[in-house]
Each structure stands twice: as C-alpha cells, then as structure tokens.
Amino acid sequence: YPKLEKVPDVVPTKLTNSRSLSPPHHKHPASPRSSPRVPGSPNRSAIRTKSNRTPSPAHEIKKSSPKISNKLKKPQEIIPQFYFPMGKPSSPPQKLDDSRLTKIKDLFEECKDGLIAKKDFASVTKAAGLPLYWKCPLFEACSSSDICSYPQFLQVYEYLETHCHNECSKFMRVLTKGTRSHLIWKILAI
C-alpha cells in the first residue's frame, strides 16, 4: 500500500468555541478535563449537571402521576349487563309450569311402555307450549333412537325452560342439541 502523508489539523478561527468542530487534540479551557482537579474542591461537572440541567418532561410526569391519578379516581360505576346470549332472564326466576308437565307426563303414560314415537311427538310439542314445527328437532334433541321416554324429554325441556329465556335461544339449543352456539349445514340437513 502507498504511504499517506499526514495532513496537519487546521482549526477554523471563527468556530473555536464549538466543541463538535474542534479537533480532538484541542482542549477547551472550560472543560473539566483540561483543568487539573484540586483535592477538596468540588467536581465542576457535578455542579454543572445539577445547576444547568432541567428535568425532562418524562421525569416530571413520573413524579406527578400519582398525584394526578389520585385526583382522577372516581368511584366505580356499575355498568349493568347488556348482553344476554340466551335471552334476558325475567326478574323472578320462572318455575316450570306443573300443569304442562302433568299433561306431558299423561301423554307419555298413554303410550305403550311410556315411549313416544317420532310420528306422535306433535302432541307432546303442543302440550309443552312450543311451536309445532319444532316437533322433529325437539325429538332428535331428546332421543337418538326412534322412540323417546319421559325422562329424556324432561331433561331437555327443563334445561330449555330454566336456561334459555327466549324462543330464539330455545330453538338454537334444540337444533344444535346443546353442542354449539351457531348453526352448521349438517344440522339443517335432516
């Protein structure tokens, strides 16, 4: 490699007080590094940082944030529930209608062995106070075979009356057999 000649450092005359433009060998007279430290004398850099330094806004926010947060705290407001996925429940909880249950139980007892077939399930649906078009989905929600017993029906009916508070949620529960909160094509293809 060729040897490079050393170029002498040149200090501009007008910018000698600027630290950023001064060459590295030049020391300013105000620099704490340029003056020797005298034992017992205070450190100039420590004095300068204390007197000239202003606190940053972030530092002030950290100091004053507890005061602000105490002033902004309000008593907790109670927000009433506004989303009821299974329908809005009535104020006094509804009990099962005993007259309906006795009618339904009588219908099951009239049949052979207390079992009702799918084709005769319309009378049970009507006695339960449910729409007639629910007959097929309600039967399939109660039983997986060709016949349905009273305990099977009662289990589904009690859940519908106690947990589902409107017709939409009841119908979704019947259609999905309690497995999902949405419909899929397989459910509708009966």
PDB file of C-alpha atoms in Angstrom:
ATOM      1  CA  TYR A   1       0.000   0.000   0.000  1.00  0.00           C
ATOM      2  CA  PRO A   2       1.225   3.511  -0.696  1.00  0.00           C
ATOM      3  CA  LYS A   3       2.118   5.636   2.304  1.00  0.00           C
ATOM      4  CA  LEU A   4      -0.209   8.510   3.032  1.00  0.00           C
ATOM      5  CA  GLU A   5       1.155  11.805   4.197  1.00  0.00           C
ATOM      6  CA  LYS A   6      -0.124  13.219   7.456  1.00  0.00           C
ATOM      7  CA  VAL A   7      -2.210  16.344   6.983  1.00  0.00           C
ATOM      8  CA  PRO A   8      -1.863  18.928   9.779  1.00  0.00           C
ATOM      9  CA  ASP A   9      -5.012  19.729  11.788  1.00  0.00           C
ATOM     10  CA  VAL A  10      -6.493  23.093  10.942  1.00  0.00           C
ATOM     11  CA  VAL A  11      -8.761  24.864  13.414  1.00  0.00           C
ATOM     12  CA  PRO A  12     -11.177  27.414  11.972  1.00  0.00           C
ATOM     13  CA  THR A  13     -10.792  30.740  13.720  1.00  0.00           C
ATOM     14  CA  LYS A  14     -14.480  31.643  13.986  1.00  0.00           C
ATOM     15  CA  LEU A  15     -15.625  28.261  15.359  1.00  0.00           C
ATOM     16  CA  THR A  16     -13.066  27.669  18.102  1.00  0.00           C
ATOM     17  CA  ASN A  17     -15.713  27.722  20.880  1.00  0.00           C
ATOM     18  CA  SER A  18     -17.715  24.907  19.313  1.00  0.00           C
ATOM     19  CA  ARG A  19     -16.886  21.504  20.776  1.00  0.00           C
ATOM     20  CA  SER A  20     -18.245  19.485  17.890  1.00  0.00           C
ATOM     21  CA  LEU A  21     -16.000  21.102  15.272  1.00  0.00           C
ATOM     22  CA  SER A  22     -12.828  21.327  17.293  1.00  0.00           C
ATOM     23  CA  PRO A  23     -10.107  18.791  16.597  1.00  0.00           C
ATOM     24  CA  PRO A  24      -9.578  16.033  19.150  1.00  0.00           C
ATOM     25  CA  HIS A  25      -6.214  17.378  20.400  1.00  0.00           C
ATOM     26  CA  HIS A  26      -7.643  20.792  21.275  1.00  0.00           C
ATOM     27  CA  LYS A  27      -8.996  21.176  24.829  1.00  0.00           C
ATOM     28  CA  HIS A  28     -11.311  23.966  25.819  1.00  0.00           C
ATOM     29  CA  PRO A  29     -10.427  25.973  28.846  1.00  0.00           C
ATOM     30  CA  ALA A  30     -13.907  25.424  30.361  1.00  0.00           C
ATOM     31  CA  SER A  31     -13.648  21.661  30.018  1.00  0.00           C
ATOM     32  CA  PRO A  32     -13.296  19.840  33.350  1.00  0.00           C
ATOM     33  CA  ARG A  33     -10.740  17.560  31.709  1.00  0.00           C
ATOM     34  CA  SER A  34      -8.443  20.457  30.837  1.00  0.00           C
ATOM     35  CA  SER A  35      -8.042  21.763  34.369  1.00  0.00           C
ATOM     36  CA  PRO A  36      -6.380  19.594  36.964  1.00  0.00           C
ATOM     37  CA  ARG A  37      -8.587  18.555  39.855  1.00  0.00           C
ATOM     38  CA  VAL A  38      -7.606  20.093  43.124  1.00  0.00           C
ATOM     39  CA  PRO A  39      -8.188  17.881  46.168  1.00  0.00           C
ATOM     40  CA  GLY A  40     -11.007  19.248  48.319  1.00  0.00           C
ATOM     41  CA  SER A  41     -12.520  21.328  45.511  1.00  0.00           C
ATOM     42  CA  PRO A  42     -15.994  20.346  44.227  1.00  0.00           C
ATOM     43  CA  ASN A  43     -16.295  18.467  40.975  1.00  0.00           C
ATOM     44  CA  ARG A  44     -17.222  21.035  38.309  1.00  0.00           C
ATOM     45  CA  SER A  45     -19.072  18.547  36.122  1.00  0.00           C
ATOM     46  CA  ALA A  46     -21.268  17.547  39.067  1.00  0.00           C
ATOM     47  CA  ILE A  47     -22.044  21.196  39.836  1.00  0.00           C
ATOM     48  CA  ARG A  48     -22.830  21.939  36.190  1.00  0.00           C
ATOM     49  CA  THR A  49     -25.169  18.978  35.813  1.00  0.00           C
ATOM     50  CA  LYS A  50     -27.027  19.966  38.948  1.00  0.00           C
ATOM     51  CA  SER A  51     -27.390  23.649  38.146  1.00  0.00           C
ATOM     52  CA  ASN A  52     -27.785  23.715  34.356  1.00  0.00           C
ATOM     53  CA  ARG A  53     -29.740  20.543  33.866  1.00  0.00           C
ATOM     54  CA  THR A  54     -33.516  20.809  33.685  1.00  0.00           C
ATOM     55  CA  PRO A  55     -35.607  17.740  34.430  1.00  0.00           C
ATOM     56  CA  SER A  56     -37.126  16.025  31.422  1.00  0.00           C
ATOM     57  CA  PRO A  57     -40.914  16.074  30.946  1.00  0.00           C
ATOM     58  CA  ALA A  58     -40.994  12.298  31.417  1.00  0.00           C
ATOM     59  CA  HIS A  59     -39.297  12.723  34.799  1.00  0.00           C
ATOM     60  CA  GLU A  60     -41.889  15.317  35.821  1.00  0.00           C
ATOM     61  CA  ILE A  61     -44.742  13.055  34.712  1.00  0.00           C
ATOM     62  CA  LYS A  62     -43.361  10.173  36.757  1.00  0.00           C
ATOM     63  CA  LYS A  63     -43.169  12.413  39.810  1.00  0.00           C
ATOM     64  CA  SER A  64     -46.603  13.937  39.386  1.00  0.00           C
ATOM     65  CA  SER A  65     -48.509  10.905  38.044  1.00  0.00           C
ATOM     66  CA  PRO A  66     -49.525   9.574  41.489  1.00  0.00           C
ATOM     67  CA  LYS A  67     -50.969  12.989  42.338  1.00  0.00           C
ATOM     68  CA  ILE A  68     -52.877  13.133  39.061  1.00  0.00           C
ATOM     69  CA  SER A  69     -54.155   9.571  39.325  1.00  0.00           C
ATOM     70  CA  ASN A  70     -55.452  10.260  42.851  1.00  0.00           C
ATOM     71  CA  LYS A  71     -57.377  13.275  41.595  1.00  0.00           C
ATOM     72  CA  LEU A  72     -58.833  11.404  38.616  1.00  0.00           C
ATOM     73  CA  LYS A  73     -60.027   8.381  40.564  1.00  0.00           C
ATOM     74  CA  LYS A  74     -63.799   8.271  40.741  1.00  0.00           C
ATOM     75  CA  PRO A  75     -65.992   5.785  42.485  1.00  0.00           C
ATOM     76  CA  GLN A  76     -66.508   2.676  40.402  1.00  0.00           C
ATOM     77  CA  GLU A  77     -69.637   2.913  38.268  1.00  0.00           C
ATOM     78  CA  ILE A  78     -71.582  -0.288  37.979  1.00  0.00           C
ATOM     79  CA  ILE A  79     -72.492  -0.983  34.378  1.00  0.00           C
ATOM     80  CA  PRO A  80     -75.486  -3.289  34.125  1.00  0.00           C
ATOM     81  CA  GLN A  81     -75.194  -6.361  31.954  1.00  0.00           C
ATOM     82  CA  PHE A  82     -76.437  -5.657  28.444  1.00  0.00           C
ATOM     83  CA  TYR A  83     -75.574  -8.845  26.551  1.00  0.00           C
ATOM     84  CA  PHE A  84     -77.664 -11.929  27.177  1.00  0.00           C
ATOM     85  CA  PRO A  85     -76.742 -14.711  24.736  1.00  0.00           C
ATOM     86  CA  MET A  86     -79.560 -16.946  25.996  1.00  0.00           C
ATOM     87  CA  GLY A  87     -82.142 -14.155  26.303  1.00  0.00           C
ATOM     88  CA  LYS A  88     -82.708 -11.713  29.134  1.00  0.00           C
ATOM     89  CA  PRO A  89     -83.911 -13.580  32.212  1.00  0.00           C
ATOM     90  CA  SER A  90     -87.023 -12.364  33.986  1.00  0.00           C
ATOM     91  CA  SER A  91     -86.613 -10.737  37.398  1.00  0.00           C
ATOM     92  CA  PRO A  92     -88.165 -13.516  39.451  1.00  0.00           C
ATOM     93  CA  PRO A  93     -86.867 -16.803  38.035  1.00  0.00           C
ATOM     94  CA  GLN A  94     -89.591 -18.730  36.253  1.00  0.00           C
ATOM     95  CA  LYS A  95     -90.522 -22.121  37.587  1.00  0.00           C
ATOM     96  CA  LEU A  96     -91.658 -24.974  35.418  1.00  0.00           C
ATOM     97  CA  ASP A  97     -95.382 -24.979  34.817  1.00  0.00           C
ATOM     98  CA  ASP A  98     -96.705 -28.009  36.718  1.00  0.00           C
ATOM     99  CA  SER A  99     -99.907 -28.200  34.656  1.00  0.00           C
ATOM    100  CA  ARG A 100     -97.873 -28.521  31.458  1.00  0.00           C
ATOM    101  CA  LEU A 101     -95.628 -31.176  32.980  1.00  0.00           C
ATOM    102  CA  THR A 102     -98.624 -33.239  34.099  1.00  0.00           C
ATOM    103  CA  LYS A 103    -100.172 -33.013  30.606  1.00  0.00           C
ATOM    104  CA  ILE A 104     -96.907 -34.157  29.036  1.00  0.00           C
ATOM    105  CA  LYS A 105     -96.475 -36.958  31.565  1.00  0.00           C
ATOM    106  CA  ASP A 106    -100.046 -38.148  30.852  1.00  0.00           C
ATOM    107  CA  LEU A 107     -99.278 -38.232  27.110  1.00  0.00           C
ATOM    108  CA  PHE A 108     -96.227 -40.433  27.729  1.00  0.00           C
ATOM    109  CA  GLU A 109     -98.180 -42.727  30.061  1.00  0.00           C
ATOM    110  CA  GLU A 110    -100.928 -43.220  27.458  1.00  0.00           C
ATOM    111  CA  CYS A 111     -98.427 -44.686  25.011  1.00  0.00           C
ATOM    112  CA  LYS A 112     -97.126 -48.248  25.117  1.00  0.00           C
ATOM    113  CA  ASP A 113     -94.304 -48.653  27.682  1.00  0.00           C
ATOM    114  CA  GLY A 114     -94.259 -44.849  28.243  1.00  0.00           C
ATOM    115  CA  LEU A 115     -92.404 -44.311  24.967  1.00  0.00           C
ATOM    116  CA  ILE A 116     -93.498 -41.961  22.169  1.00  0.00           C
ATOM    117  CA  ALA A 117     -92.513 -42.412  18.530  1.00  0.00           C
ATOM    118  CA  LYS A 118     -91.376 -39.562  16.308  1.00  0.00           C
ATOM    119  CA  LYS A 119     -94.639 -39.509  14.331  1.00  0.00           C
ATOM    120  CA  ASP A 120     -96.681 -38.975  17.559  1.00  0.00           C
ATOM    121  CA  PHE A 121     -94.410 -36.296  19.012  1.00  0.00           C
ATOM    122  CA  ALA A 122     -96.573 -33.403  17.743  1.00  0.00           C
ATOM    123  CA  SER A 123     -98.936 -33.778  20.716  1.00  0.00           C
ATOM    124  CA  VAL A 124     -96.016 -33.509  23.164  1.00  0.00           C
ATOM    125  CA  THR A 125     -94.685 -30.399  21.420  1.00  0.00           C
ATOM    126  CA  LYS A 126     -98.126 -28.774  21.558  1.00  0.00           C
ATOM    127  CA  ALA A 127     -98.595 -29.701  25.257  1.00  0.00           C
ATOM    128  CA  ALA A 128     -95.185 -28.154  26.048  1.00  0.00           C
ATOM    129  CA  GLY A 129     -96.343 -24.860  24.531  1.00  0.00           C
ATOM    130  CA  LEU A 130     -93.764 -24.951  21.765  1.00  0.00           C
ATOM    131  CA  PRO A 131     -94.413 -24.335  18.047  1.00  0.00           C
ATOM    132  CA  LEU A 132     -95.472 -27.384  16.050  1.00  0.00           C
ATOM    133  CA  TYR A 133     -92.561 -27.080  13.570  1.00  0.00           C
ATOM    134  CA  TRP A 134     -90.192 -27.813  16.494  1.00  0.00           C
ATOM    135  CA  LYS A 135     -91.504 -31.383  16.679  1.00  0.00           C
ATOM    136  CA  CYS A 136     -88.733 -33.068  14.648  1.00  0.00           C
ATOM    137  CA  PRO A 137     -85.734 -31.090  16.050  1.00  0.00           C
ATOM    138  CA  LEU A 138     -87.091 -31.418  19.603  1.00  0.00           C
ATOM    139  CA  PHE A 139     -87.486 -35.172  19.233  1.00  0.00           C
ATOM    140  CA  GLU A 140     -83.931 -35.512  17.902  1.00  0.00           C
ATOM    141  CA  ALA A 141     -82.595 -33.350  20.745  1.00  0.00           C
ATOM    142  CA  CYS A 142     -84.303 -35.660  23.254  1.00  0.00           C
ATOM    143  CA  SER A 143     -83.517 -39.048  21.772  1.00  0.00           C
ATOM    144  CA  SER A 144     -81.071 -40.596  19.351  1.00  0.00           C
ATOM    145  CA  SER A 145     -83.336 -43.583  18.638  1.00  0.00           C
ATOM    146  CA  ASP A 146     -86.837 -43.947  17.112  1.00  0.00           C
ATOM    147  CA  ILE A 147     -88.596 -43.574  20.465  1.00  0.00           C
ATOM    148  CA  CYS A 148     -88.420 -41.062  23.332  1.00  0.00           C
ATOM    149  CA  SER A 149     -89.120 -41.568  27.041  1.00  0.00           C
ATOM    150  CA  TYR A 150     -90.478 -39.038  29.533  1.00  0.00           C
ATOM    151  CA  PRO A 151     -87.163 -38.663  31.463  1.00  0.00           C
ATOM    152  CA  GLN A 152     -85.321 -37.950  28.199  1.00  0.00           C
ATOM    153  CA  PHE A 153     -87.848 -35.288  27.234  1.00  0.00           C
ATOM    154  CA  LEU A 154     -87.963 -33.813  30.743  1.00  0.00           C
ATOM    155  CA  GLN A 155     -84.187 -33.341  30.834  1.00  0.00           C
ATOM    156  CA  VAL A 156     -84.216 -31.277  27.606  1.00  0.00           C
ATOM    157  CA  TYR A 157     -87.414 -29.403  28.476  1.00  0.00           C
ATOM    158  CA  GLU A 158     -86.203 -28.386  31.955  1.00  0.00           C
ATOM    159  CA  TYR A 159     -82.975 -27.020  30.508  1.00  0.00           C
ATOM    160  CA  LEU A 160     -84.878 -25.033  27.870  1.00  0.00           C
ATOM    161  CA  GLU A 161     -87.226 -23.504  30.410  1.00  0.00           C
ATOM    162  CA  THR A 162     -84.579 -22.628  33.015  1.00  0.00           C
ATOM    163  CA  HIS A 163     -81.584 -21.547  30.900  1.00  0.00           C
ATOM    164  CA  CYS A 164     -82.993 -20.305  27.595  1.00  0.00           C
ATOM    165  CA  HIS A 165     -85.100 -17.205  28.155  1.00  0.00           C
ATOM    166  CA  ASN A 166     -86.451 -16.501  24.676  1.00  0.00           C
ATOM    167  CA  GLU A 167     -87.667 -18.529  21.722  1.00  0.00           C
ATOM    168  CA  CYS A 168     -84.562 -17.901  19.613  1.00  0.00           C
ATOM    169  CA  SER A 169     -82.194 -19.326  22.224  1.00  0.00           C
ATOM    170  CA  LYS A 170     -84.531 -22.264  22.851  1.00  0.00           C
ATOM    171  CA  PHE A 171     -84.703 -23.065  19.150  1.00  0.00           C
ATOM    172  CA  MET A 172     -80.907 -22.822  18.749  1.00  0.00           C
ATOM    173  CA  ARG A 173     -80.462 -25.133  21.728  1.00  0.00           C
ATOM    174  CA  VAL A 174     -82.909 -27.639  20.232  1.00  0.00           C
ATOM    175  CA  LEU A 175     -81.387 -27.516  16.735  1.00  0.00           C
ATOM    176  CA  THR A 176     -77.788 -27.856  17.878  1.00  0.00           C
ATOM    177  CA  LYS A 177     -78.639 -30.300  20.694  1.00  0.00           C
ATOM    178  CA  GLY A 178     -76.693 -28.024  23.010  1.00  0.00           C
ATOM    179  CA  THR A 179     -73.373 -28.565  21.239  1.00  0.00           C
ATOM    180  CA  ARG A 180     -72.791 -25.118  19.670  1.00  0.00           C
ATOM    181  CA  SER A 181     -73.952 -21.529  19.621  1.00  0.00           C
ATOM    182  CA  HIS A 182     -74.207 -21.375  15.816  1.00  0.00           C
ATOM    183  CA  LEU A 183     -75.758 -23.409  13.020  1.00  0.00           C
ATOM    184  CA  ILE A 184     -73.891 -25.523  10.505  1.00  0.00           C
ATOM    185  CA  TRP A 185     -75.148 -27.143   7.299  1.00  0.00           C
ATOM    186  CA  LYS A 186     -75.064 -30.625   8.782  1.00  0.00           C
ATOM    187  CA  ILE A 187     -77.625 -29.600  11.420  1.00  0.00           C
ATOM    188  CA  LEU A 188     -80.092 -28.294   8.841  1.00  0.00           C
ATOM    189  CA  ALA A 189     -79.812 -31.316   6.531  1.00  0.00           C
ATOM    190  CA  ILE A 190     -82.230 -33.602   8.355  1.00  0.00           C
TER     191      ILE A 190
END
